[in-house]
Amino acid sequence: MVGAGTDRTKISRGGGPAIVLVRPQLAVNIGMCARAMANFGLSDLRLVSPREGWPRTGSLRKGAYAAAAGAVHLLEGAKLYDTLAEAVADLNFVWATTARERGQGKRVELPGNAMPESAARMAAGERHGIMFGPERTGLENDEVATADAIITFPVNPAYASLNLAQAVLLTGYEWNRAATGETLPFQAPDYSPRANREMVLSFFDYLEGELDKNGFFRPPGKAPVMRRNLRNIFHRMEMTEQDVRTLRGALVRLVEGPRKEAKTRKKAKKAEGPEA
Amino acid sequence: MVGAGTDRTKISRGGGPAIVLVRPQLAVNIGMCARAMANFGLSDLRLVSPREGWPRTGSLRKGAYAAAAGAVHLLEGAKLYDTLAEAVADLNFVWATTARERGQGKRVELPGNAMPESAARMAAGERHGIMFGPERTGLENDEVATADAIITFPVNPAYASLNLAQAVLLTGYEWNRAATGETLPFQAPDYSPRANREMVLSFFDYLEGELDKNGFFRPPGKAPVMRRNLRNIFHRMEMTEQDVRTLRGALVRLVEGPRKEAKTRKKAKKAEGPEA
């Protein structure tokens, strides 16, 4: 995981379109799909005739639950169907995901266009679902025919194979974007307000004064341009008050030389003799 | 894989920002990252001090290569570094991916905003990279400090843990969107042009004529509205020429009853006697 950002005190976003896994081959992949769904607030998982069954016990169950990495509520709530027709019976609109053209004359959309459409129609009360085929072969043509339209992923044509959980992940990502407006989970903190002009100009005055004493601005005719260029470098930083204090402190140290107290301390240490 | 859409005759898109995996724990996850990169045309994979080393032989190598599922060129071309500083030395801009706020006052962006920025600057000649931390812990604060800005993922706050390859996948997905304008890998084929008005109206005339003969339009005063409603159902289909031919053929069959030839064939079959 990239950072341990899961916070169980926060309310889980739920809902979204049904994720219909058609004849998934491996229980462990069902677990990975559940995890991807949880990442983006999808909660309606439907399984059509999983090849390994949908084990309630044993090592297959264990593998699926380990892969779900905490999204156990999704596996517990997964609905099991014998046929695709039963799995999509209550849905008003069904997308089929495919990586190839199927010659069925159906509308084809990228997930980034499909999910806003679903979000709008679902907000108006419709139920939508997205079908994903078995890992190795994808959906059969008859299964694609069940759908209203097709979702395909904008992958590198030379390397188009997405695994099942990745296809679910990208769909969930776009669902989340469409349904929630995609807000940042956290913001850069305003740990210090941006410095006002007075503070910034006072810093420049000190810096330029010291540089001037040391003959930095040469030839004198170039001084105005040199000052302006120097100021613009600092302006680009959009300095906070803390930034100005830190930089000014560093500058003072360079100008004034070693701290008095530091010297005292060093001497005191010397008097103590070498370290034990 | 969702459909077997990989086509090795197509030119692989390459390039994109460097993917810098910092102290990745498992070789198999490096393989899965390579696969995710290949899906979206990223090709610059950099490994900083992988915990399992970067094995050239043995079962770890086998696991990584199996997980890469064909993106072997990326693993073969992966660059290995002892330190993060070496890995990012040539880059002009570095993103750190984190799931938590790090109190460093850095700019935070979603991948959907970060990748267009990188695409624009890289088009102008800059080199960009994206750092990803170890699977369990994410990047350390000192590693985040190396970056210019932060990317975070818009995940469900109650379930925020993305696995390493998924984080790479989402970044690659947004890179691809930003860099290529995200085109559909295939279009719904124009297997038949949309029917022109003459063809559609002729179909309506035939349909309504037959319905009228059979007394469908009752009471007669409602006939105009009933016709209009019926036509609108068909208009919503945006029928192709082939659609009109198919529907007209089906209609003829319903109106005229069983096909003559079919009967003849059936009789002929009967004459042959029961099947062997």
XYZ file of C-alpha atoms in Angstrom:
552
model
C 0.000 0.000 0.000
C 1.159 3.523 -0.708
C 1.073 5.024 2.739
C -1.118 3.551 5.419
C -3.953 5.951 4.802
C -6.936 3.782 5.701
C -8.974 5.360 8.467
C -11.733 3.186 9.815
C -13.278 6.056 11.732
C -14.243 7.701 8.453
C -17.574 6.805 6.907
C -17.178 4.501 3.938
C -18.651 5.795 0.707
C -20.952 3.136 -0.705
C -23.177 2.562 -3.695
C -22.220 3.052 -7.293
C -22.886 0.724 -10.202
C -22.970 -3.037 -9.686
C -19.706 -4.768 -10.545
C -20.694 -8.009 -12.285
C -17.832 -10.501 -12.533
C -18.825 -13.047 -15.166
C -17.299 -16.503 -14.688
C -14.187 -15.218 -12.835
C -11.518 -17.908 -12.802
C -9.680 -17.323 -9.523
C -11.082 -16.602 -6.072
C -8.002 -14.502 -5.301
C -8.905 -12.155 -8.178
C -12.389 -11.710 -6.743
C -10.655 -10.541 -3.557
C -8.506 -8.069 -5.489
C -11.577 -6.710 -7.262
C -13.276 -6.212 -3.879
C -10.287 -4.208 -2.704
C -10.328 -2.033 -5.835
C -14.067 -1.439 -5.370
C -13.576 -0.400 -1.741
C -10.887 2.083 -2.785
C -13.436 4.038 -4.775
C -16.609 3.531 -2.797
C -18.281 0.829 -4.895
C -20.186 -1.763 -2.891
C -22.440 -3.924 -5.100
C -20.413 -7.021 -6.062
C -22.113 -9.737 -8.133
C -20.557 -13.044 -9.125
C -21.836 -15.098 -12.039
C -20.819 -18.726 -11.857
C -17.237 -18.325 -10.530
C -15.076 -21.176 -11.785
C -13.772 -22.067 -8.354
C -17.235 -21.632 -6.843
C -17.644 -19.106 -4.082
C -16.071 -20.945 -1.207
C -17.289 -20.288 2.309
C -14.322 -22.146 3.805
C -10.852 -23.453 2.966
C -7.733 -22.051 1.340
C -9.537 -20.484 -1.637
C -11.633 -18.408 0.734
C -8.497 -17.498 2.649
C -6.735 -16.375 -0.551
C -9.679 -14.250 -1.622
C -9.962 -12.624 1.796
C -6.214 -11.940 1.989
C -6.313 -10.300 -1.468
C -9.281 -8.163 -0.401
C -6.956 -6.628 2.213
C -9.681 -5.507 4.545
C -12.557 -5.068 2.085
C -14.170 -8.059 3.745
C -17.632 -6.483 3.920
C -17.706 -6.546 0.125
C -16.889 -10.243 -0.071
C -19.404 -11.029 2.675
C -22.043 -9.077 0.780
C -21.234 -10.479 -2.678
C -24.261 -11.934 -4.475
C -23.889 -15.220 -6.310
C -25.809 -16.032 -9.530
C -25.990 -19.031 -11.831
C -26.654 -16.977 -14.948
C -25.819 -13.539 -16.264
C -29.515 -12.877 -16.951
C -30.307 -13.257 -13.242
C -27.350 -11.099 -12.223
C -28.432 -8.123 -14.315
C -32.217 -8.593 -14.053
C -32.828 -5.513 -11.883
C -30.484 -3.196 -13.801
C -31.755 -0.488 -16.151
C -28.468 -0.102 -17.981
C -25.546 -2.463 -18.394
C -22.040 -1.756 -19.661
C -19.818 -4.527 -21.030
C -16.055 -4.071 -20.696
C -14.050 -5.337 -23.656
C -10.587 -4.742 -25.054
C -11.541 -5.676 -28.596
C -14.108 -4.535 -31.067
C -16.941 -7.072 -31.123
C -18.704 -6.215 -34.354
C -21.981 -5.659 -32.557
C -22.484 -2.052 -33.553
C -22.776 -0.996 -29.944
C -21.780 2.406 -28.662
C -18.217 2.386 -27.271
C -17.134 4.742 -24.479
C -14.034 5.330 -22.395
C -14.581 4.928 -18.643
C -14.068 8.678 -18.285
C -17.180 9.271 -20.417
C -19.198 6.248 -19.328
C -19.120 6.878 -15.586
C -20.415 10.468 -15.677
C -23.307 9.153 -17.770
C -24.031 6.433 -15.204
C -23.666 8.850 -12.303
C -26.230 11.203 -13.842
C -28.743 8.471 -14.640
C -28.267 6.733 -11.301
C -28.841 10.035 -9.504
C -32.179 10.057 -11.340
C -33.014 6.617 -9.913
C -31.710 4.134 -12.487
C -29.656 1.091 -11.568
C -26.529 0.521 -13.600
C -24.017 -2.306 -13.767
C -20.694 -3.079 -15.403
C -19.824 -6.573 -16.645
C -16.276 -7.927 -16.591
C -15.392 -11.198 -18.314
C -13.150 -14.061 -17.176
C -9.470 -13.234 -16.690
C -8.078 -15.055 -19.680
C -10.709 -14.646 -22.358
C -12.940 -11.709 -21.520
C -16.693 -11.692 -22.138
C -18.181 -13.944 -24.797
C -20.011 -12.252 -27.653
C -23.383 -13.404 -26.343
C -22.561 -11.828 -23.011
C -21.533 -8.567 -24.659
C -24.841 -8.644 -26.534
C -26.635 -8.422 -23.163
C -25.170 -4.947 -22.608
C -26.524 -1.573 -23.686
C -23.089 -0.218 -24.514
C -19.385 -0.983 -24.257
C -16.637 0.413 -22.044
C -13.097 0.031 -23.278
C -9.860 1.238 -21.708
C -7.508 3.696 -23.425
C -4.497 1.408 -23.142
C -1.300 1.224 -25.115
C -2.382 -0.664 -28.268
C 0.873 -2.632 -28.193
C 0.186 -3.797 -24.663
C -3.523 -3.809 -24.039
C -4.053 -6.534 -21.466
C -5.359 -5.182 -18.161
C -5.908 -7.628 -15.372
C -9.382 -8.012 -13.943
C -8.798 -6.018 -10.743
C -7.073 -3.232 -12.696
C -10.051 -2.922 -15.037
C -12.336 -2.721 -11.987
C -9.971 -0.184 -10.402
C -9.996 2.189 -13.381
C -13.766 1.996 -13.618
C -14.102 2.710 -9.888
C -11.648 5.590 -10.202
C -13.776 7.204 -12.899
C -16.976 6.472 -10.982
C -15.545 8.228 -7.968
C -14.458 11.180 -10.090
C -17.907 11.482 -11.648
C -19.934 10.893 -8.497
C -17.993 12.907 -5.946
C -16.269 15.578 -8.021
C -12.972 14.038 -6.899
C -11.811 16.014 -3.910
C -8.287 15.885 -2.520
C -8.166 13.566 0.516
C -5.905 16.124 2.178
C -4.569 19.574 1.425
C -1.153 21.028 1.880
C -1.524 22.535 5.345
C -1.321 26.291 5.837
C 1.254 25.822 8.535
C 2.286 29.411 8.083
C 0.440 32.224 6.268
C 2.031 33.787 3.239
C 4.291 36.659 4.211
C 2.928 40.129 3.547
C 4.781 42.642 1.405
C 6.197 44.545 4.383
C 7.903 41.431 5.718
C 9.212 40.451 2.290
C 10.518 43.950 1.523
C 12.231 44.168 4.904
C 13.958 40.892 4.083
C 15.078 42.242 0.703
C 16.358 45.442 2.332
C 18.483 43.470 4.757
C 19.769 41.059 2.101
C 20.557 43.761 -0.444
C 22.111 45.996 2.220
C 24.539 43.288 3.243
C 25.299 42.365 -0.368
C 25.910 46.036 -1.149
C 28.377 46.331 1.772
C 30.305 43.403 0.347
C 30.392 44.834 -3.172
C 28.056 42.317 -4.797
C 26.292 44.766 -7.133
C 28.954 45.391 -9.791
C 29.132 47.321 -12.026
C 27.006 49.911 -10.197
C 25.022 50.652 -13.357
C 23.729 47.059 -13.326
C 22.620 47.234 -9.680
C 18.905 47.932 -10.387
C 18.588 44.965 -12.787
C 20.549 42.717 -10.432
C 18.286 43.658 -7.519
C 15.189 42.993 -9.577
C 16.415 39.590 -10.756
C 17.369 38.619 -7.226
C 13.974 39.666 -5.843
C 12.163 37.708 -8.526
C 13.960 34.516 -7.547
C 12.562 34.903 -4.027
C 9.122 35.998 -5.230
C 8.814 32.727 -7.113
C 8.995 30.883 -3.768
C 5.762 32.539 -2.599
C 7.344 32.713 0.845
C 5.381 32.121 4.021
C 6.117 34.096 7.182
C 8.012 31.072 8.473
C 10.022 30.887 5.238
C 11.077 34.555 5.626
C 12.043 34.027 9.281
C 14.078 30.931 8.395
C 15.864 32.570 5.465
C 16.530 35.759 7.425
C 17.955 33.715 10.305
C 20.234 31.826 7.903
C 21.328 35.117 6.353
C 22.131 36.678 9.731
C 24.267 33.675 10.593
C 26.233 33.998 7.339
C 26.736 37.736 7.862
C 27.596 37.703 11.543
C 29.691 34.551 11.576
C 29.599 31.780 14.227
C 27.107 32.186 17.072
C 28.563 33.427 20.339
C 26.819 30.765 22.433
C 28.028 28.071 20.084
C 31.625 29.135 20.685
C 31.097 29.179 24.439
C 29.589 25.722 24.358
C 32.466 24.417 22.236
C 34.993 25.745 24.708
C 33.058 24.249 27.626
C 33.114 20.900 25.892
C 36.846 21.112 25.256
C 37.403 21.720 28.970
C 35.602 18.450 29.697
C 38.229 16.588 27.753
C 37.721 13.942 24.996
C 34.537 11.893 24.938
C 34.427 8.674 26.890
C -6.864 -9.841 -18.805
C -10.047 -8.283 -20.074
C -10.141 -9.531 -23.618
C -6.951 -10.566 -25.358
C -6.319 -7.186 -26.909
C -2.536 -7.134 -27.013
C -1.271 -6.728 -30.524
C 2.469 -7.096 -30.948
C 2.377 -5.738 -34.469
C 1.391 -2.315 -33.127
C 4.111 0.134 -32.181
C 4.506 0.427 -28.423
C 4.141 3.935 -27.045
C 7.154 4.704 -24.893
C 8.515 7.479 -22.764
C 6.659 9.324 -20.063
C 7.871 10.200 -16.578
C 10.313 7.900 -14.785
C 8.637 5.517 -12.334
C 10.938 5.394 -9.308
C 10.186 2.501 -6.979
C 11.868 3.282 -3.674
C 12.866 0.228 -1.631
C 10.157 -2.036 -3.090
C 9.684 -5.089 -0.896
C 8.659 -7.803 -3.353
C 10.102 -8.646 -6.765
C 6.655 -9.807 -7.890
C 5.296 -6.304 -7.273
C 8.029 -4.835 -9.459
C 6.735 -7.141 -12.191
C 3.167 -5.942 -11.679
C 4.315 -2.316 -11.846
C 6.096 -3.034 -15.125
C 2.868 -4.433 -16.514
C 0.892 -1.369 -15.403
C 3.509 0.900 -16.995
C 3.342 -0.991 -20.281
C -0.444 -0.632 -20.335
C -0.108 3.122 -20.543
C 3.077 3.586 -22.499
C 5.517 4.353 -19.668
C 8.973 2.898 -20.135
C 11.490 4.395 -17.668
C 11.556 2.075 -14.622
C 14.018 2.852 -11.815
C 14.569 0.720 -8.727
C 16.121 2.115 -5.567
C 17.540 -0.566 -3.306
C 14.861 -3.265 -3.755
C 14.607 -5.343 -0.575
C 14.896 -8.634 -2.412
C 17.645 -7.238 -4.641
C 17.064 -7.292 -8.358
C 17.624 -10.926 -9.112
C 18.954 -11.928 -12.501
C 18.165 -15.597 -11.845
C 16.101 -17.867 -9.610
C 12.495 -17.997 -8.470
C 12.253 -14.299 -7.535
C 13.163 -13.343 -11.078
C 10.647 -15.872 -12.375
C 7.907 -14.413 -10.147
C 8.643 -10.863 -11.281
C 8.665 -11.861 -14.941
C 5.418 -13.828 -14.616
C 3.744 -10.829 -12.946
C 4.971 -8.542 -15.726
C 2.873 -10.656 -18.092
C 4.830 -9.800 -21.207
C 6.221 -6.391 -20.245
C 9.634 -8.043 -20.135
C 11.387 -5.230 -22.000
C 10.619 -2.952 -19.044
C 12.153 -5.343 -16.526
C 15.173 -5.887 -18.744
C 15.629 -2.131 -19.063
C 15.044 -1.324 -15.371
C 17.816 0.776 -13.831
C 19.077 -0.135 -10.370
C 20.306 2.492 -7.851
C 21.691 2.344 -4.331
C 20.281 5.721 -3.320
C 17.270 7.853 -4.152
C 19.558 10.819 -4.892
C 21.241 8.876 -7.698
C 17.913 7.668 -9.058
C 16.498 11.170 -9.471
C 19.740 13.028 -10.279
C 18.861 13.758 -13.920
C 15.241 14.747 -13.276
C 14.047 18.364 -13.364
C 10.881 17.709 -11.409
C 9.950 14.932 -9.032
C 6.530 13.972 -7.640
C 6.172 11.969 -4.428
C 3.077 9.773 -4.079
C 1.623 9.643 -0.585
C -1.716 8.734 0.953
C -1.210 10.918 4.008
C -0.489 14.555 4.638
C 3.201 14.905 5.519
C 3.313 18.334 7.128
C 5.904 19.525 4.620
C 3.923 22.371 3.148
C 4.298 20.935 -0.334
C 1.799 21.422 -3.103
C -0.623 18.455 -3.342
C -2.226 17.422 -6.624
C -4.493 14.650 -7.870
C -2.956 12.524 -10.637
C -5.523 14.009 -13.029
C -3.966 17.458 -12.462
C -0.358 16.395 -11.983
C 0.056 14.451 -15.215
C -1.128 17.224 -17.582
C 1.425 19.488 -15.863
C 4.186 16.925 -16.394
C 3.113 16.274 -19.974
C 3.330 20.005 -20.787
C 6.717 20.491 -19.137
C 8.138 17.281 -20.578
C 7.025 18.346 -24.042
C 9.174 21.441 -23.417
C 12.182 19.229 -22.685
C 12.077 18.650 -18.922
C 12.551 15.231 -17.358
C 10.010 14.267 -14.717
C 9.729 11.342 -12.328
C 7.266 9.914 -9.824
C 8.428 8.253 -6.596
C 6.510 5.381 -5.016
C 7.374 4.104 -1.541
C 7.630 0.571 -0.192
C 4.431 -1.500 -0.201
C 3.758 -1.525 3.524
C 4.934 1.869 4.714
C 5.071 4.300 1.811
C 7.814 6.881 1.401
C 9.695 8.160 4.439
C 9.446 11.866 5.215
C 13.029 12.477 4.088
C 12.212 10.836 0.780
C 9.083 12.970 0.367
C 11.260 16.025 1.078
C 13.251 15.203 -2.076
C 10.190 15.872 -4.204
C 8.953 19.136 -5.697
C 5.314 18.319 -5.049
C 2.985 15.547 -3.942
C 0.541 13.345 -5.819
C -2.236 11.751 -3.825
C -5.075 9.540 -5.013
C -8.750 10.477 -4.618
C -9.647 7.284 -2.781
C -12.455 6.460 -0.382
C -11.212 7.943 2.906
C -12.529 4.902 4.765
C -10.486 2.569 2.582
C -7.479 4.394 1.235
C -4.863 1.714 0.751
C -3.897 1.268 -2.886
C -1.371 -1.390 -3.723
C 1.850 -0.359 -5.407
C 0.955 -1.531 -8.915
C -2.481 0.101 -8.663
C -0.913 3.433 -7.740
C 1.412 3.099 -10.736
C -1.558 2.111 -12.909
C -3.628 5.177 -12.007
C -0.680 7.466 -12.589
C 0.004 5.837 -15.949
C -3.675 6.101 -16.869
C -3.621 9.860 -16.234
C -0.282 10.228 -18.009
C -1.732 8.536 -21.052
C -4.829 10.724 -20.912
C -2.708 13.879 -20.686
C -0.089 12.905 -23.241
C -2.194 11.318 -25.953
C -5.579 12.965 -25.535
C -6.935 9.499 -24.745
C -8.333 8.101 -27.930
C -10.610 5.110 -28.136
C -8.592 2.003 -29.070
C -11.467 1.050 -31.361
C -14.706 2.573 -32.552
C -18.082 1.044 -32.960
C -17.817 0.038 -36.606
C -20.007 1.698 -39.194
C -21.021 -1.706 -40.442
C -24.077 -0.165 -41.988
C -24.850 3.520 -42.641
C -27.743 5.126 -40.856
C -30.964 4.664 -42.813
C -32.222 7.718 -44.649
C -35.691 9.145 -44.095
C -37.158 7.535 -47.229
C -36.202 4.076 -46.031
C -37.461 4.719 -42.498
C -40.769 6.188 -43.686
C -41.320 3.306 -46.056
C -40.821 0.964 -43.100
C -43.335 2.925 -41.033
C -45.850 2.855 -43.892
C -45.623 -0.900 -44.164
C -45.797 -1.423 -40.378
C -48.682 0.965 -39.830
C -50.536 -0.361 -42.875
C -50.449 -3.900 -41.533
C -51.372 -2.787 -38.023
C -54.270 -0.785 -39.433
C -55.562 -3.846 -41.341
C -55.599 -5.780 -38.076
C -57.410 -3.017 -36.148
C -54.523 -1.950 -33.943
C -55.285 1.782 -33.965
C -58.325 1.986 -31.661
C -60.210 4.206 -31.027
C -59.750 5.820 -34.447
C -59.471 9.291 -32.853
C -56.309 8.176 -31.070
C -54.682 6.849 -34.241
C -52.498 9.943 -34.957
C -51.052 9.958 -31.415
C -50.563 6.189 -31.472
C -48.708 6.413 -34.791
C -46.497 9.203 -33.484
C -45.622 7.321 -30.304
C -44.858 4.175 -32.238
C -42.607 6.043 -34.682
C -40.726 7.695 -31.851
C -39.876 4.343 -30.331
C -38.190 3.389 -33.607
C -36.583 6.804 -34.090
C -34.804 6.401 -30.755
C -32.977 3.376 -32.200
C -31.254 5.550 -34.801
C -31.712 2.664 -37.219
C -29.076 1.710 -39.763
C -30.031 0.469 -43.216
C -29.307 -3.035 -42.010
C -31.520 -2.516 -38.948
C -34.410 -1.474 -41.190
C -33.917 -4.465 -43.499
C -33.786 -6.855 -40.520
C -36.858 -5.409 -38.849
C -38.789 -5.296 -42.106
C -37.888 -8.924 -42.779
C -39.062 -9.929 -39.312
C -42.293 -7.994 -39.831
C -42.970 -9.629 -43.209
C -42.498 -13.036 -41.621
C -45.011 -12.211 -38.860
C -47.530 -10.864 -41.366
C -47.212 -13.543 -44.038
C -46.827 -16.546 -41.737
C -44.413 -19.471 -42.143
C -42.040 -19.377 -45.098
C -42.998 -21.495 -48.088
C -39.493 -22.933 -48.585
C -39.198 -23.846 -44.919
C -42.300 -25.997 -45.206
C -40.987 -27.674 -48.306
C -37.674 -28.440 -46.629
C -39.426 -29.814 -43.569
C -41.471 -32.145 -45.743
C -38.359 -33.241 -47.601
C -36.650 -34.042 -44.324
C -39.636 -36.027 -43.127
C -39.485 -38.100 -46.266
C -35.917 -39.064 -45.437
C -37.062 -40.658 -42.207
C -35.713 -40.199 -38.677
C -32.088 -39.212 -38.188
C -29.468 -41.952 -37.890
